[in-house]
Amino acid sequence: MQLRRADVVAGALILLDAEGLDALTMRKLAAQLGVQAGGLYWHFKNKSALLGAMADEIVAPLAAEPAPGSWDAQLTEFGHRYRQALLSHRDGARVVAGTYVTEPNTVRGGEMIMRILIDAGFPVERAGWAIFAAGYYVLGHCIEEQAQLTEGDWAERGAGLPDSALKEAFETTIRARPEERFAYGMELLLDGMRARLGEARP
């Protein structure tokens, strides 16, 4: 049976979940799919192109329309949906970080968020900056969140800190539920965006 582009992406995501991003190579993927490595390059010119396609598949949930509501409620929904998408695959956030792809899911999600912010009153340039700021927050949070899952008990790392407010904050933050920390950070971002939008309105 002929190897399709979608088969390569699906196989790459399976290998990613099994072994992680650092172990993902074109040679390993070809062996898993039962083809010669050259067969992969028919669909992807290099590993970076493959990672871009994987990233677009990971963020596929962002291509769905948000529920009706205010602009900030819809942006909150996108933020939480983005987080869940990144966490759905091992090292998912690391795969997506640094990829600037023009694949269908990425473009559709970006266009919807731009429309939401422009309709709310943000100028096009500032809407773009807001999307990047929010996107970087979600990516950074998820990279750290996934690192905590693979690198042991982070609470122990605060043991060497001197007794202080910093140590207390570190310990309580690390022990908090990740989804609660994430939601708090999203609200901080949205508070800033609401303030900037209010300043821009006459």
XYZ file of C-alpha atoms in Angstrom:
202
model
C 0.000 0.000 0.000
C 1.272 3.448 -0.934
C 2.514 5.539 1.977
C 0.465 8.696 2.350
C 1.475 11.991 3.940
C -1.152 11.513 6.655
C 0.316 8.073 7.441
C 3.734 9.611 8.030
C 2.333 12.254 10.386
C 0.246 9.705 12.288
C 3.248 7.394 12.619
C 5.437 10.261 13.791
C 2.947 11.162 16.526
C 2.834 7.534 17.683
C 6.634 7.477 17.862
C 6.610 10.834 19.668
C 4.237 9.502 22.334
C 6.284 6.341 22.757
C 9.816 7.766 22.859
C 9.660 11.557 23.075
C 10.881 14.333 20.806
C 14.605 13.792 21.400
C 14.351 10.200 20.162
C 12.298 11.040 17.064
C 14.416 10.533 13.949
C 13.534 10.016 10.310
C 15.331 6.672 10.370
C 13.349 5.394 13.367
C 10.122 6.600 11.828
C 10.863 4.874 8.537
C 11.579 1.616 10.370
C 8.323 1.901 12.292
C 6.398 2.474 9.075
C 8.218 -0.345 7.302
C 9.677 1.809 4.535
C 13.048 3.099 3.447
C 14.011 6.494 4.886
C 13.934 7.930 1.362
C 10.197 7.232 1.247
C 9.611 9.836 3.942
C 11.433 12.517 2.013
C 8.932 12.125 -0.815
C 6.423 13.779 1.533
C 8.709 15.920 3.727
C 11.951 17.469 2.539
C 13.446 17.367 6.045
C 12.651 16.777 9.706
C 11.669 20.411 10.240
C 8.938 20.083 7.622
C 7.691 16.927 9.330
C 7.643 18.669 12.717
C 5.590 21.470 11.184
C 3.003 18.985 9.947
C 2.983 17.258 13.333
C 2.488 20.610 15.040
C -0.479 21.400 12.810
C -2.047 18.045 13.641
C -1.505 18.620 17.354
C -3.293 21.983 17.246
C -6.203 20.655 15.163
C -8.693 21.402 18.001
C -8.021 25.119 17.466
C -9.678 24.915 14.055
C -13.147 24.489 15.610
C -15.363 27.537 16.099
C -15.574 28.773 19.703
C -18.841 28.871 21.608
C -20.812 32.123 21.282
C -19.825 34.690 23.889
C -17.754 37.766 24.647
C -14.332 38.164 23.066
C -12.530 37.458 26.326
C -14.629 34.344 27.016
C -13.824 33.050 23.536
C -10.116 33.792 23.969
C -10.196 31.960 27.302
C -11.754 28.966 25.552
C -9.036 29.009 22.896
C -6.332 29.204 25.560
C -7.625 26.187 27.465
C -8.231 24.275 24.232
C -4.684 25.040 23.112
C -3.291 23.775 26.412
C -5.243 20.534 26.195
C -4.080 20.012 22.610
C -0.416 20.478 23.550
C -0.726 18.143 26.536
C -2.427 15.457 24.448
C 0.968 14.329 23.095
C 4.254 13.736 24.840
C 6.474 16.789 24.288
C 3.612 18.325 22.334
C 4.485 21.850 23.438
C 8.112 21.415 22.406
C 7.044 20.206 18.967
C 4.822 23.224 18.388
C 7.241 25.781 19.870
C 9.337 27.438 17.188
C 7.278 26.145 14.269
C 5.799 28.910 12.142
C 3.693 26.805 9.828
C 1.056 27.728 7.273
C -0.786 24.442 7.553
C -4.636 24.441 7.545
C -5.391 24.010 11.253
C -2.839 26.599 12.345
C -4.083 29.139 9.799
C -7.770 28.589 10.556
C -7.241 28.898 14.308
C -5.142 32.030 13.896
C -7.685 33.645 11.589
C -10.527 33.002 14.032
C -8.626 34.506 16.964
C -7.638 37.522 14.847
C -11.274 38.044 13.889
C -12.371 37.866 17.536
C -9.819 40.475 18.630
C -10.402 42.833 15.688
C -14.171 42.674 16.206
C -13.550 43.491 19.878
C -11.760 46.684 18.821
C -8.060 45.793 18.724
C -6.074 47.255 15.796
C -4.725 44.564 13.466
C -1.111 45.039 14.585
C -1.946 44.904 18.285
C -4.218 41.911 17.754
C -1.245 40.091 16.231
C 0.971 41.016 19.156
C -1.707 39.876 21.607
C -1.968 36.508 19.882
C 1.792 36.014 20.115
C 1.857 37.005 23.792
C -0.978 34.626 24.672
C 0.461 31.855 22.517
C 3.890 32.141 24.127
C 2.288 31.977 27.571
C 0.432 28.757 26.721
C 3.504 27.185 25.131
C 5.805 28.115 28.000
C 3.376 26.892 30.626
C 2.896 23.573 28.836
C 6.618 23.019 28.265
C 7.198 23.422 32.007
C 4.107 21.365 32.830
C 5.277 18.465 30.672
C 8.808 18.754 32.061
C 7.405 18.297 35.566
C 5.820 15.047 34.446
C 9.092 13.620 33.150
C 11.725 15.070 35.481
C 10.545 13.898 38.896
C 9.354 15.752 41.974
C 9.996 19.455 41.448
C 8.871 20.223 45.003
C 12.119 18.650 46.224
C 14.086 21.217 44.250
C 12.924 23.957 46.581
C 14.435 22.209 49.596
C 17.744 24.015 49.128
C 16.161 27.465 49.232
C 16.501 29.429 52.480
C 13.282 29.843 54.461
C 11.680 32.865 52.886
C 8.640 34.085 51.001
C 10.321 32.840 47.811
C 10.570 29.294 49.155
C 6.966 29.341 50.323
C 5.797 30.668 46.957
C 7.859 28.064 45.077
C 6.471 25.179 47.111
C 2.850 26.267 46.967
C 3.074 27.018 43.255
C 4.628 23.667 42.370
C 2.079 21.778 44.474
C -0.898 23.618 42.985
C -2.938 21.956 40.280
C -1.456 22.900 36.892
C -4.856 23.789 35.446
C -5.422 26.279 38.273
C -2.030 27.923 37.720
C -2.754 28.083 34.017
C -6.198 29.638 34.479
C -4.742 32.282 36.812
C -2.108 33.219 34.247
C -4.739 33.435 31.501
C -6.768 35.809 33.649
C -3.725 38.007 34.219
C -3.179 38.212 30.453
C -6.822 38.982 29.815
C -6.872 41.670 32.506
C -4.049 43.413 30.672
C -5.768 43.043 27.310
C -9.043 44.421 28.709
C -7.171 47.404 30.114
C -5.408 48.099 26.815
C -8.666 47.773 24.903
C -10.329 50.229 27.274
C -7.500 52.723 26.754
C -7.826 52.437 22.961
C -11.549 53.181 22.926
C -12.653 56.809 22.746
